[in-house]
Coordinates of N, CA and C in Angstrom, one line a residue:
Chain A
X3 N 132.2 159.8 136.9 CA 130.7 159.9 136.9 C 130.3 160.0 135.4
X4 N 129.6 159.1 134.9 CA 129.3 159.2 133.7 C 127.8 159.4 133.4
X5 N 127.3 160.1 134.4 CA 126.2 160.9 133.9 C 124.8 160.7 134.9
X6 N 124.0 161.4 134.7 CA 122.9 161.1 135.6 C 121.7 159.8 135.8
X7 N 121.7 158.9 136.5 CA 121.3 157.9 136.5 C 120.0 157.7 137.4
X8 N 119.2 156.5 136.7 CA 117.7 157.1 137.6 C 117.8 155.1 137.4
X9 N 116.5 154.9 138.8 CA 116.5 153.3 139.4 C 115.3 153.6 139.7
X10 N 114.1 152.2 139.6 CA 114.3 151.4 138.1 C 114.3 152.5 137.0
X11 N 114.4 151.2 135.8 CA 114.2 151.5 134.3 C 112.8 151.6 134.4
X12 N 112.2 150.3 134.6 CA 110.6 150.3 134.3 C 110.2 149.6 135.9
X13 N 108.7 150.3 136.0 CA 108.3 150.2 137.5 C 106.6 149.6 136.9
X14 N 106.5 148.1 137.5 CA 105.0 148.3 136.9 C 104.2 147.7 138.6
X15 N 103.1 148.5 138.7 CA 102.2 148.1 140.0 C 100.9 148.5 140.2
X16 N 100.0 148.1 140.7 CA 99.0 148.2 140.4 C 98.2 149.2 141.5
X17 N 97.2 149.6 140.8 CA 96.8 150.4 141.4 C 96.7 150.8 143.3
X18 N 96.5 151.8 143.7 CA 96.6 152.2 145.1 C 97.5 152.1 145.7
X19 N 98.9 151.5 144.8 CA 100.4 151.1 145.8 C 101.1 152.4 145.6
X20 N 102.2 152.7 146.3 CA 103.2 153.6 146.4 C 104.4 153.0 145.5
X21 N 105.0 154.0 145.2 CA 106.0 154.1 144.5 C 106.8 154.7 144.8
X22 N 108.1 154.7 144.8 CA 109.8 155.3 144.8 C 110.5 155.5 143.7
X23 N 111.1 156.5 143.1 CA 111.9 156.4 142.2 C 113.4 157.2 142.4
X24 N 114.3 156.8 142.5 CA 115.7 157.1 143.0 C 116.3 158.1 141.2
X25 N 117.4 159.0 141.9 CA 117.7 159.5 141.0 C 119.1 160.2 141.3
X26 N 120.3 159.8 141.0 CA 121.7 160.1 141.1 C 121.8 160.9 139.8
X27 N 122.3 162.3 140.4 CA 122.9 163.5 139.2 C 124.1 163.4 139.1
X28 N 124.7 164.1 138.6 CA 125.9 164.1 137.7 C 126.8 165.1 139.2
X29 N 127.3 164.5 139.5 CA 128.4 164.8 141.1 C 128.4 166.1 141.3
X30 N 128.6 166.7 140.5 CA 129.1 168.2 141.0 C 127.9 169.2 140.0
X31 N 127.0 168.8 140.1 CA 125.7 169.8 139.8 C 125.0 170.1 141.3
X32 N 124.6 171.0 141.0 CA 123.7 171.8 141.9 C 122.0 171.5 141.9
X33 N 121.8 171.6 140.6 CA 120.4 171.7 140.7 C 119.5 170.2 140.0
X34 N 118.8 169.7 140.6 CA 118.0 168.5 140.6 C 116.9 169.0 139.5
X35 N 115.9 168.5 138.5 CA 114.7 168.5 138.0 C 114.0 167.0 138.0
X36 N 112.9 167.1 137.8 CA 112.0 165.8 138.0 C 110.9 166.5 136.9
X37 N 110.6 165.4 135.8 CA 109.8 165.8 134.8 C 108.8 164.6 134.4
X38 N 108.0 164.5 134.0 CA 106.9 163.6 133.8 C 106.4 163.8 132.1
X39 N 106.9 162.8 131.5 CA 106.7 162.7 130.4 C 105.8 161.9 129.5
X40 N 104.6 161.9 128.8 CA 103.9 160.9 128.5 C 104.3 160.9 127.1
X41 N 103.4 159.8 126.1 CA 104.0 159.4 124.7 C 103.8 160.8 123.7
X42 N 104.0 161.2 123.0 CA 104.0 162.1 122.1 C 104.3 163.7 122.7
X43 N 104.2 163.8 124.0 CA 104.4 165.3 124.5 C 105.6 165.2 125.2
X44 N 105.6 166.6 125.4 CA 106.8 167.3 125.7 C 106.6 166.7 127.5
X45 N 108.3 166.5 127.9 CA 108.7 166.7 129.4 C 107.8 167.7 130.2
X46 N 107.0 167.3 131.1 CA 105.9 168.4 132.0 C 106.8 168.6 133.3
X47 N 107.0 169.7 133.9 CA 107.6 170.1 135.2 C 106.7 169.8 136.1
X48 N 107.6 169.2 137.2 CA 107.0 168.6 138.7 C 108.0 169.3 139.4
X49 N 109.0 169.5 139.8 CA 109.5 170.0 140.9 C 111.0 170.2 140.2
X50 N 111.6 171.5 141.4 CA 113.0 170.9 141.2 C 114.2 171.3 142.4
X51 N 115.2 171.0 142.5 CA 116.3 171.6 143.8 C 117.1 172.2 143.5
X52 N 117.6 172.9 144.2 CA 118.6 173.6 144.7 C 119.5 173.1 145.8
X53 N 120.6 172.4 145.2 CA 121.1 171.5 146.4 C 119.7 170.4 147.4
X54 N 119.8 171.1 148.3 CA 118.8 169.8 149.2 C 117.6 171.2 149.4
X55 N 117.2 172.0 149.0 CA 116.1 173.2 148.4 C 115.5 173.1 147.7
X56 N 114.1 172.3 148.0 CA 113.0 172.2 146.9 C 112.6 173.6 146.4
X57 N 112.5 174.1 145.6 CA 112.0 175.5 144.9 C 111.1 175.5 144.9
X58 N 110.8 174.7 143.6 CA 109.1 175.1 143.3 C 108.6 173.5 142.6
X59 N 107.1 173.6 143.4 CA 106.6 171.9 142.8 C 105.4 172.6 142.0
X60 N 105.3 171.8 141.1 CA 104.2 172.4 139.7 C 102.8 172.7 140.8
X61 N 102.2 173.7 140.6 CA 100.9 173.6 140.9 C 99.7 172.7 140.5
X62 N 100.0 172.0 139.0 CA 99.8 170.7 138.8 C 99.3 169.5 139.5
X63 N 100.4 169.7 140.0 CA 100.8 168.5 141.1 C 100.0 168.0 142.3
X64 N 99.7 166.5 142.0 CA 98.5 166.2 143.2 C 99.2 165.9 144.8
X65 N 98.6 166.4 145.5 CA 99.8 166.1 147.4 C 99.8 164.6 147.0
X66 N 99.6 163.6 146.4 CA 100.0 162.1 146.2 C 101.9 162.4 145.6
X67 N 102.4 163.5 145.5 CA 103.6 163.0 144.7 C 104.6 163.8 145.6
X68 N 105.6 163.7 146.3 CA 106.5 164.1 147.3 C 107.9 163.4 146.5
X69 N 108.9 164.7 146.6 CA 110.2 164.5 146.2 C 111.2 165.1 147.6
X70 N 112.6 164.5 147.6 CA 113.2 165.1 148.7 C 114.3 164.7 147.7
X71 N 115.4 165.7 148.1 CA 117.0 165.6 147.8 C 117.6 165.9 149.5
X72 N 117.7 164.9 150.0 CA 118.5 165.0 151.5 C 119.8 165.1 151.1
X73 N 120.8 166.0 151.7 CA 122.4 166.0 151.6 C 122.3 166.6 150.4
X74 N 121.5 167.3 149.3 CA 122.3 168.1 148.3 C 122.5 166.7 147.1
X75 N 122.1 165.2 147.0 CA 122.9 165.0 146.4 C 122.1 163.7 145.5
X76 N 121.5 162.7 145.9 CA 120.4 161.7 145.1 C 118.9 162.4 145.7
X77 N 118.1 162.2 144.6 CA 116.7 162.6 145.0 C 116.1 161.4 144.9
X78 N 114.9 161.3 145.4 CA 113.8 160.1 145.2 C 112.5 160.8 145.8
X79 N 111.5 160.3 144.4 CA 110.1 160.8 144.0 C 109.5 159.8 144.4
X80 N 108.7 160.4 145.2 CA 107.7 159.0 145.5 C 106.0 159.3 145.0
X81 N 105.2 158.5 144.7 CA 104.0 158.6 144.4 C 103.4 157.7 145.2
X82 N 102.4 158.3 145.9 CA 101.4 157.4 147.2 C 100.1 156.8 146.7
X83 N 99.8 156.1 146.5 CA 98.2 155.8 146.1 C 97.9 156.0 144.6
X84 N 99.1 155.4 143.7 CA 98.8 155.2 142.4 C 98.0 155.2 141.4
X85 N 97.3 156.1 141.2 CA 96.4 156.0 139.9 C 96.8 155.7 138.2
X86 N 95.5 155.2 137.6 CA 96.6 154.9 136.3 C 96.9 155.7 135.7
X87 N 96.6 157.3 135.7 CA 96.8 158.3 135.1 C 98.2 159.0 135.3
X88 N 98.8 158.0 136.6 CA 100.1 158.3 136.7 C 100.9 157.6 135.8
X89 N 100.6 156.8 135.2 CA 101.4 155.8 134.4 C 101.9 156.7 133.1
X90 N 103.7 157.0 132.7 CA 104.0 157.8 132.5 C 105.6 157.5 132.4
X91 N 106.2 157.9 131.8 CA 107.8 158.4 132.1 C 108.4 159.5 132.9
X92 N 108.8 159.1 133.8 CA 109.5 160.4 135.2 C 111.0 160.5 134.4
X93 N 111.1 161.4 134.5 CA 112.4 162.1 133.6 C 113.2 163.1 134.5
X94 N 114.5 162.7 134.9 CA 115.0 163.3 136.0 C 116.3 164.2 135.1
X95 N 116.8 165.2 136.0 CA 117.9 165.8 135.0 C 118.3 166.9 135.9
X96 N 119.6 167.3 135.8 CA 120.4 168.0 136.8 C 121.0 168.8 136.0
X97 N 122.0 169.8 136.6 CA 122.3 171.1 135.8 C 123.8 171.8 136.6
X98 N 124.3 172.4 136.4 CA 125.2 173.2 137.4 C 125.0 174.2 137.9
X99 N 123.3 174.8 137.0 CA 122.5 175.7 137.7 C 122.8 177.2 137.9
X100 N 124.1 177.6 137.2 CA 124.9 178.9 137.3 C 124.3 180.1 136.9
X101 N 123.5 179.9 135.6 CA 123.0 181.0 134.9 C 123.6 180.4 133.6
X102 N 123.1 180.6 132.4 CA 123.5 181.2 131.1 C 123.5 179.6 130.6
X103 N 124.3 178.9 129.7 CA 124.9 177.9 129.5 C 124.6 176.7 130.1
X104 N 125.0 177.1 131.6 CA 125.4 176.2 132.9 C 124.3 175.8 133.2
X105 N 122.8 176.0 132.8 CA 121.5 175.5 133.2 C 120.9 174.6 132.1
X106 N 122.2 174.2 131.1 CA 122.2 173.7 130.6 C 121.6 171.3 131.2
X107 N 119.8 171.1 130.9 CA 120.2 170.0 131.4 C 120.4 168.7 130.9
X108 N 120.8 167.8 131.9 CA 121.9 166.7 131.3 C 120.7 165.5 132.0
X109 N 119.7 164.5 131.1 CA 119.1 164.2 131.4 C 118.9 162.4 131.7
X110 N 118.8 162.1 132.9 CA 118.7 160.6 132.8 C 118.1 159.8 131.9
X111 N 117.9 158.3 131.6 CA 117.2 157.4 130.5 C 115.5 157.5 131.2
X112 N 115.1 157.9 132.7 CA 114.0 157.8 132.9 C 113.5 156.5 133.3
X113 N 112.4 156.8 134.4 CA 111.5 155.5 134.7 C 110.5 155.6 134.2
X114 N 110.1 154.3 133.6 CA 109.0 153.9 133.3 C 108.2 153.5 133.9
X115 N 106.9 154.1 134.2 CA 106.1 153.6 135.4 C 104.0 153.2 134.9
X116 N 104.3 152.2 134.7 CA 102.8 151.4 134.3 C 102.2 151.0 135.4
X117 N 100.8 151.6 135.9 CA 99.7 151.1 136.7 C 98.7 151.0 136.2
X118 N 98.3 149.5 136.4 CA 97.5 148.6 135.8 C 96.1 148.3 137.2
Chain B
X19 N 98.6 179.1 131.2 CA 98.4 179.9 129.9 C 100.0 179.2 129.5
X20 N 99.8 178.9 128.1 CA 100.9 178.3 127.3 C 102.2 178.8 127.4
X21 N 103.4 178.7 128.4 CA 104.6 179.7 128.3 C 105.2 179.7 126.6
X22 N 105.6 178.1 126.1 CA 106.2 177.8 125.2 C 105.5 176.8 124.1
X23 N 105.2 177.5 123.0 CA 104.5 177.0 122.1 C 105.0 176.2 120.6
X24 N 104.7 175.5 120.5 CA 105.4 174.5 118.9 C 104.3 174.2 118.2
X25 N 104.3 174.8 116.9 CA 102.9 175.1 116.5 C 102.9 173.6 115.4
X26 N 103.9 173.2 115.2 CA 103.7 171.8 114.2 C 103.9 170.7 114.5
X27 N 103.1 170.1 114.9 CA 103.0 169.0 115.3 C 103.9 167.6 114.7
X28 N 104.7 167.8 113.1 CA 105.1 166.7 112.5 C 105.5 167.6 111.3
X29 N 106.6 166.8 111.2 CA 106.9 167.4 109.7 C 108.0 166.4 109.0
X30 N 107.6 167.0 107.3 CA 108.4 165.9 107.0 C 109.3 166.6 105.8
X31 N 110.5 166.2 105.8 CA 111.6 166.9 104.9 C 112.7 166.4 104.1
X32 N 112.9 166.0 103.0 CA 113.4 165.7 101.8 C 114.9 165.5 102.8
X33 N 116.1 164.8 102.7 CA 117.1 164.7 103.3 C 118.3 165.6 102.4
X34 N 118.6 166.5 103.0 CA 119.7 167.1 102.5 C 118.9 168.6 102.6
X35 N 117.7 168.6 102.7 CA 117.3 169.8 102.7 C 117.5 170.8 104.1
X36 N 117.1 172.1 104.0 CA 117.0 172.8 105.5 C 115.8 172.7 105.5
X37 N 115.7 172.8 107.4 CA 114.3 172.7 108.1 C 114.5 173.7 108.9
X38 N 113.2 174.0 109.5 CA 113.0 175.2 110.5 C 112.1 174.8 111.8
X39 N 112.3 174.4 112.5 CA 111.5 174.0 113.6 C 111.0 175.3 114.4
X40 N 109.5 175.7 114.6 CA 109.1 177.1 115.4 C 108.9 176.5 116.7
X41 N 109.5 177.8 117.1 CA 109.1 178.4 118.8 C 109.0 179.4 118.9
X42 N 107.9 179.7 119.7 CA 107.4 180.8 120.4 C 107.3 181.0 122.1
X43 N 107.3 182.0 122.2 CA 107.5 181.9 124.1 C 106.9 183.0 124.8
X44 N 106.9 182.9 125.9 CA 106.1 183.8 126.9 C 106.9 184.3 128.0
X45 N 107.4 185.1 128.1 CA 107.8 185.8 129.9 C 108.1 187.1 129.7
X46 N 107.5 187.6 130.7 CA 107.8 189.1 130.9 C 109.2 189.1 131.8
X47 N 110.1 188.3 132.2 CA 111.0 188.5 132.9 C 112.6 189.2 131.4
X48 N 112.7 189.7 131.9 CA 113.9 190.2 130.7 C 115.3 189.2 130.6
X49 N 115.2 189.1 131.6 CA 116.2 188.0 131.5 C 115.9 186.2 131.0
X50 N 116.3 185.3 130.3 CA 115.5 184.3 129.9 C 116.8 183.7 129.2
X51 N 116.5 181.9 129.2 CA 117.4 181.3 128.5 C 116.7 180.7 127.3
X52 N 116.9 180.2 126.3 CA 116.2 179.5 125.4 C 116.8 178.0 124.7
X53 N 116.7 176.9 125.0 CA 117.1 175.4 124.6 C 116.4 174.9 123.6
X54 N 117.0 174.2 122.4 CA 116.7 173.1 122.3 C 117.3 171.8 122.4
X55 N 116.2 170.5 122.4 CA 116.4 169.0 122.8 C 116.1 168.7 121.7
X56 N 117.1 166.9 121.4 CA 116.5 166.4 120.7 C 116.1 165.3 121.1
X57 N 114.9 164.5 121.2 CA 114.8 162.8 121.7 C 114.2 162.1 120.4
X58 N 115.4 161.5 120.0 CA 114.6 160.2 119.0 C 114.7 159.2 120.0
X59 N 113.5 158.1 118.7 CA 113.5 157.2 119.1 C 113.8 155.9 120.2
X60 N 114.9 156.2 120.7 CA 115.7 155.3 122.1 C 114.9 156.2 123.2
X61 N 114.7 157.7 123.3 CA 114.3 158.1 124.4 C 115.1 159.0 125.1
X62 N 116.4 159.5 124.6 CA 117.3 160.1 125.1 C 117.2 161.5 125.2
X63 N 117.2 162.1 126.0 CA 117.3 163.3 125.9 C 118.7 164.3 125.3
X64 N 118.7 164.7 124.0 CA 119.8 165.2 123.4 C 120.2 166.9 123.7
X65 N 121.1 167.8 124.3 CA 121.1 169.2 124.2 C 121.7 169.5 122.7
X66 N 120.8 170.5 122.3 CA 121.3 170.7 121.3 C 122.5 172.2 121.0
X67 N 121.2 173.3 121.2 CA 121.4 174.7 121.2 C 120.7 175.6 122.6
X68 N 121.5 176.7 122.9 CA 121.1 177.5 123.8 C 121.1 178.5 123.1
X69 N 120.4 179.5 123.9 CA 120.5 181.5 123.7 C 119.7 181.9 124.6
X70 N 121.1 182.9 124.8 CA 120.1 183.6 126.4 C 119.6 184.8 125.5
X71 N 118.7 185.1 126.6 CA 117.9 186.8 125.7 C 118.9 188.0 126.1
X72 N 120.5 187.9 126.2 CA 121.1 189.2 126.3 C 121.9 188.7 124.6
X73 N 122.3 187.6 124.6 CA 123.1 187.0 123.5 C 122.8 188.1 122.3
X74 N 123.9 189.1 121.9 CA 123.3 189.5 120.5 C 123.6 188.7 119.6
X75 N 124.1 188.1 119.4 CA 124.2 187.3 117.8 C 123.7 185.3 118.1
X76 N 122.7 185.3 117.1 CA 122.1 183.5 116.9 C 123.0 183.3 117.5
X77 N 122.9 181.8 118.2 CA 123.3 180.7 118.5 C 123.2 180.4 117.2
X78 N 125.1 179.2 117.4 CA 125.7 178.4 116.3 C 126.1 177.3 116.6
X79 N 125.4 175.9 116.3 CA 126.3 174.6 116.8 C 126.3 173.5 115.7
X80 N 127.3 173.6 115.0 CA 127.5 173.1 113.9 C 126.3 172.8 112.7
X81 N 125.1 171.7 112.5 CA 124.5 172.4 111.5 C 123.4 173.2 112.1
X82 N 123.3 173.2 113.6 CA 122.2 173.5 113.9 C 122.6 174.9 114.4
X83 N 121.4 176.7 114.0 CA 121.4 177.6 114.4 C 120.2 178.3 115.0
X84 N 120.2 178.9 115.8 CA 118.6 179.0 116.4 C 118.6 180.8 115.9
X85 N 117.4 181.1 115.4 CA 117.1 182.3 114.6 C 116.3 183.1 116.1
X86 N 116.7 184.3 116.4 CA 116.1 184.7 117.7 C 115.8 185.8 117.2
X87 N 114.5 186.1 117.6 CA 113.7 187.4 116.9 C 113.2 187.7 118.5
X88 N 113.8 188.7 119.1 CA 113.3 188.7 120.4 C 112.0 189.9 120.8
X89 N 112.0 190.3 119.6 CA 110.5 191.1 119.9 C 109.1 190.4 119.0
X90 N 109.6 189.1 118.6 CA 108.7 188.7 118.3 C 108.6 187.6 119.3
X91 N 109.0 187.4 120.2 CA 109.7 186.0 121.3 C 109.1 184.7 120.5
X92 N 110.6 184.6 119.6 CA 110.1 183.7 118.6 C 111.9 182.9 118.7
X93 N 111.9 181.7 119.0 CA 113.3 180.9 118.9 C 113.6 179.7 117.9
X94 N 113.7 180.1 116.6 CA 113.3 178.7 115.8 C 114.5 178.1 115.3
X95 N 114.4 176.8 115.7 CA 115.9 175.9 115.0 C 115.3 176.1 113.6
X96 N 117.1 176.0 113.2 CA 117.3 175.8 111.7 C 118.0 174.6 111.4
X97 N 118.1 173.6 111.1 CA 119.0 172.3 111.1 C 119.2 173.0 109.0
X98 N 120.8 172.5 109.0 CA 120.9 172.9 107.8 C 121.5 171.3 107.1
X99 N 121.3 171.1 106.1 CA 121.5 169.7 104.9 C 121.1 168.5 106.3
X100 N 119.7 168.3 106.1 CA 119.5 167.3 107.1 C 119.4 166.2 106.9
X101 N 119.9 165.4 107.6 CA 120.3 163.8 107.6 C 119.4 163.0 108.2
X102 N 119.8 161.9 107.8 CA 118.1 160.7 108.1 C 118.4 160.6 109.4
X103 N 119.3 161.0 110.5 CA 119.4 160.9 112.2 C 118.7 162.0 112.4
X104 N 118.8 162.6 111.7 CA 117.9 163.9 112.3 C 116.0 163.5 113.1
X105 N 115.8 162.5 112.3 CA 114.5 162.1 112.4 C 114.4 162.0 114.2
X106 N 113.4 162.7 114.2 CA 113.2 162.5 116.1 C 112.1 163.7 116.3
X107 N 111.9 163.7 118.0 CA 111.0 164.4 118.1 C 112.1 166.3 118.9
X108 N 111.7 166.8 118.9 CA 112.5 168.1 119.2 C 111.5 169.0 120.1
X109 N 112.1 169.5 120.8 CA 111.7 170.2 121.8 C 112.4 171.2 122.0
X110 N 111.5 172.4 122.2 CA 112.0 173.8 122.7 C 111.9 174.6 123.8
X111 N 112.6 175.1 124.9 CA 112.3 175.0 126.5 C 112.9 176.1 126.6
X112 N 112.4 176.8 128.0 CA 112.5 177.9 128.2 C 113.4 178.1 129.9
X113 N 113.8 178.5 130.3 CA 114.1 179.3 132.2 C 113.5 180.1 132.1
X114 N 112.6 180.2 132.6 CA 111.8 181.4 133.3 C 111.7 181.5 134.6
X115 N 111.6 182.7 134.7 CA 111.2 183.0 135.9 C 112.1 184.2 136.6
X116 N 111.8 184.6 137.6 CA 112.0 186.4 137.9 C 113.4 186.6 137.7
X117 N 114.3 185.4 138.9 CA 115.5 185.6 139.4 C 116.1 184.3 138.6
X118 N 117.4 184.3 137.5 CA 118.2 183.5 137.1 C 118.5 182.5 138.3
X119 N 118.7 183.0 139.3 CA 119.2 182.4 140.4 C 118.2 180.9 141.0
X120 N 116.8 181.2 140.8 CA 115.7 180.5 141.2 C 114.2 180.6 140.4
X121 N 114.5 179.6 139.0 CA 114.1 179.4 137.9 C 113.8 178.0 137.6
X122 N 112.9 177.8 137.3 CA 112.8 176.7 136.3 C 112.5 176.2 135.0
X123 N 113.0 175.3 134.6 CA 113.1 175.1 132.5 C 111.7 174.6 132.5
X124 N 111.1 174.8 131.4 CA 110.0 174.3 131.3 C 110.2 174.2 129.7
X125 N 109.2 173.1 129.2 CA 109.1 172.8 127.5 C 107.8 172.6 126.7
X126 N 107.9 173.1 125.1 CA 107.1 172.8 125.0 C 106.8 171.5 124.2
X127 N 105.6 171.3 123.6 CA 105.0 170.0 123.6 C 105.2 169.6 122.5
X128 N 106.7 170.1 121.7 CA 107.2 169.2 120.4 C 106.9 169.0 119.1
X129 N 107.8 168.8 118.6 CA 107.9 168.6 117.3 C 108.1 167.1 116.4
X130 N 107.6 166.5 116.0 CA 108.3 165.1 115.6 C 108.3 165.4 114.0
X131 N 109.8 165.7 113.7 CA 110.6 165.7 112.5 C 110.9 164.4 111.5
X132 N 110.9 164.3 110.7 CA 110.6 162.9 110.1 C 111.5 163.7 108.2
X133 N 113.2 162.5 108.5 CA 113.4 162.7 107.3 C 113.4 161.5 106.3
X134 N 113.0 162.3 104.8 CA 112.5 161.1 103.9 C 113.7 161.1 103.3
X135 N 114.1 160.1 102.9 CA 115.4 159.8 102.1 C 115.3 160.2 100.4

């Protein structure tokens, strides 16, 4: 396993459509993150797991954006009804989730997602 | 309310010199981890340095040392004789929250470092 991988690269669709974004972590991590990143700022928190245990989803967050990790092991983010203000880098990243070090995360290249 | 704060937006630094990148932070939880990232230009997400808030002595990772003033909740990289890769944007992130066990990292809103040759 050479590292956490996220499908597509770039996603472009136009407004009011749904979206999917897949996300394979690093095999033997525990904990899943999903982050939303636009140009010049920092990674924003959207959600994250605990095995197949959503924790906590940003209060942020509009009910248009649903994540699931079924089985503990790929996640996939979906966005319902596209606005352009979603148009953004999703930034996925996993961890071993132990405490100390170990929450150290290991972060995919990200989807690019343009709605036009 | 702002957990994790980066008060300079850009900076720019002679090559070979030291830099200090600031953070500042927020949690009343006693327990807490402290990261920095680096992402230049490709987009990559780099780990750099950790420190947890029991750690007595800085974090050390080769040129990079993070200065932890924990009553000031202040975590600032130090990059020492910096080099033109250095150039990128940097980020400083936090675990918070009650229970280590069920926490989340959050970051803040960066630094874009820029070295001049």
């Amino acid at each position: 396993d050479t590292g956490v991988s996220q499908d597509p690269r770039h996603k472009i669709t136009k407004r009011g459509q749904n979206v999917t974004f897949r996300c394979d972590p690093i095999s033997e991590h525990n904990r899943l993150y999903w982050y939303r990143q636009t140009l010049g700022q920092g990674p924003e928190f959207l959600t994250y797991f605990q095995n197949e245990a959503q924790l906590e989803k940003s209060r942020l967050l509009s009910d248009r954006f649903s994540a699931e990790r079924p089985k503990g092991s790929f996640s996939t983010l979906e966005i319902q009804r596209t606005e352009q203000g979603d148009s953004a880098m999703y930034l996925c990243a996993s961890s071993m989730g132990q405490g100390a070090i170990n929450e150290k995360l290991f972060f995919g290249s990200g989807t690019q997602l343009s709605v036009l | 309310a702002q957990k994790i704060t980066q008060t300079q937006p850009g900076m720019f630094v002679q090559e070979k010199e030291a830099v200090t990148l600031d953070c500042t932070y927020d949690t009343s939880d006693p327990s807490y981890g402290l990261f920095w990232y680096k992402q230049p230009s490709s987009g990559e997400m780099i780990f750099l340095i950790y420190q947890g808030s029991y750690d007595q002595q800085n974090a050390t990772e080769g040129r990079y040392s993070l200065n932890f003033q924990k009553a000031r909740k202040s975590a600032n990289l130090v990059i020492s004789a910096s080099q033109l890769g250095d150039s990128a944007m940097y980020f400083c992130a936090m675990r918070e929250g009650r229970y280590s066990s069920a926490s989340k990292i959050i970051f803040g809103s960066g630094t874009r470092l820029s070295i001049r040759p």
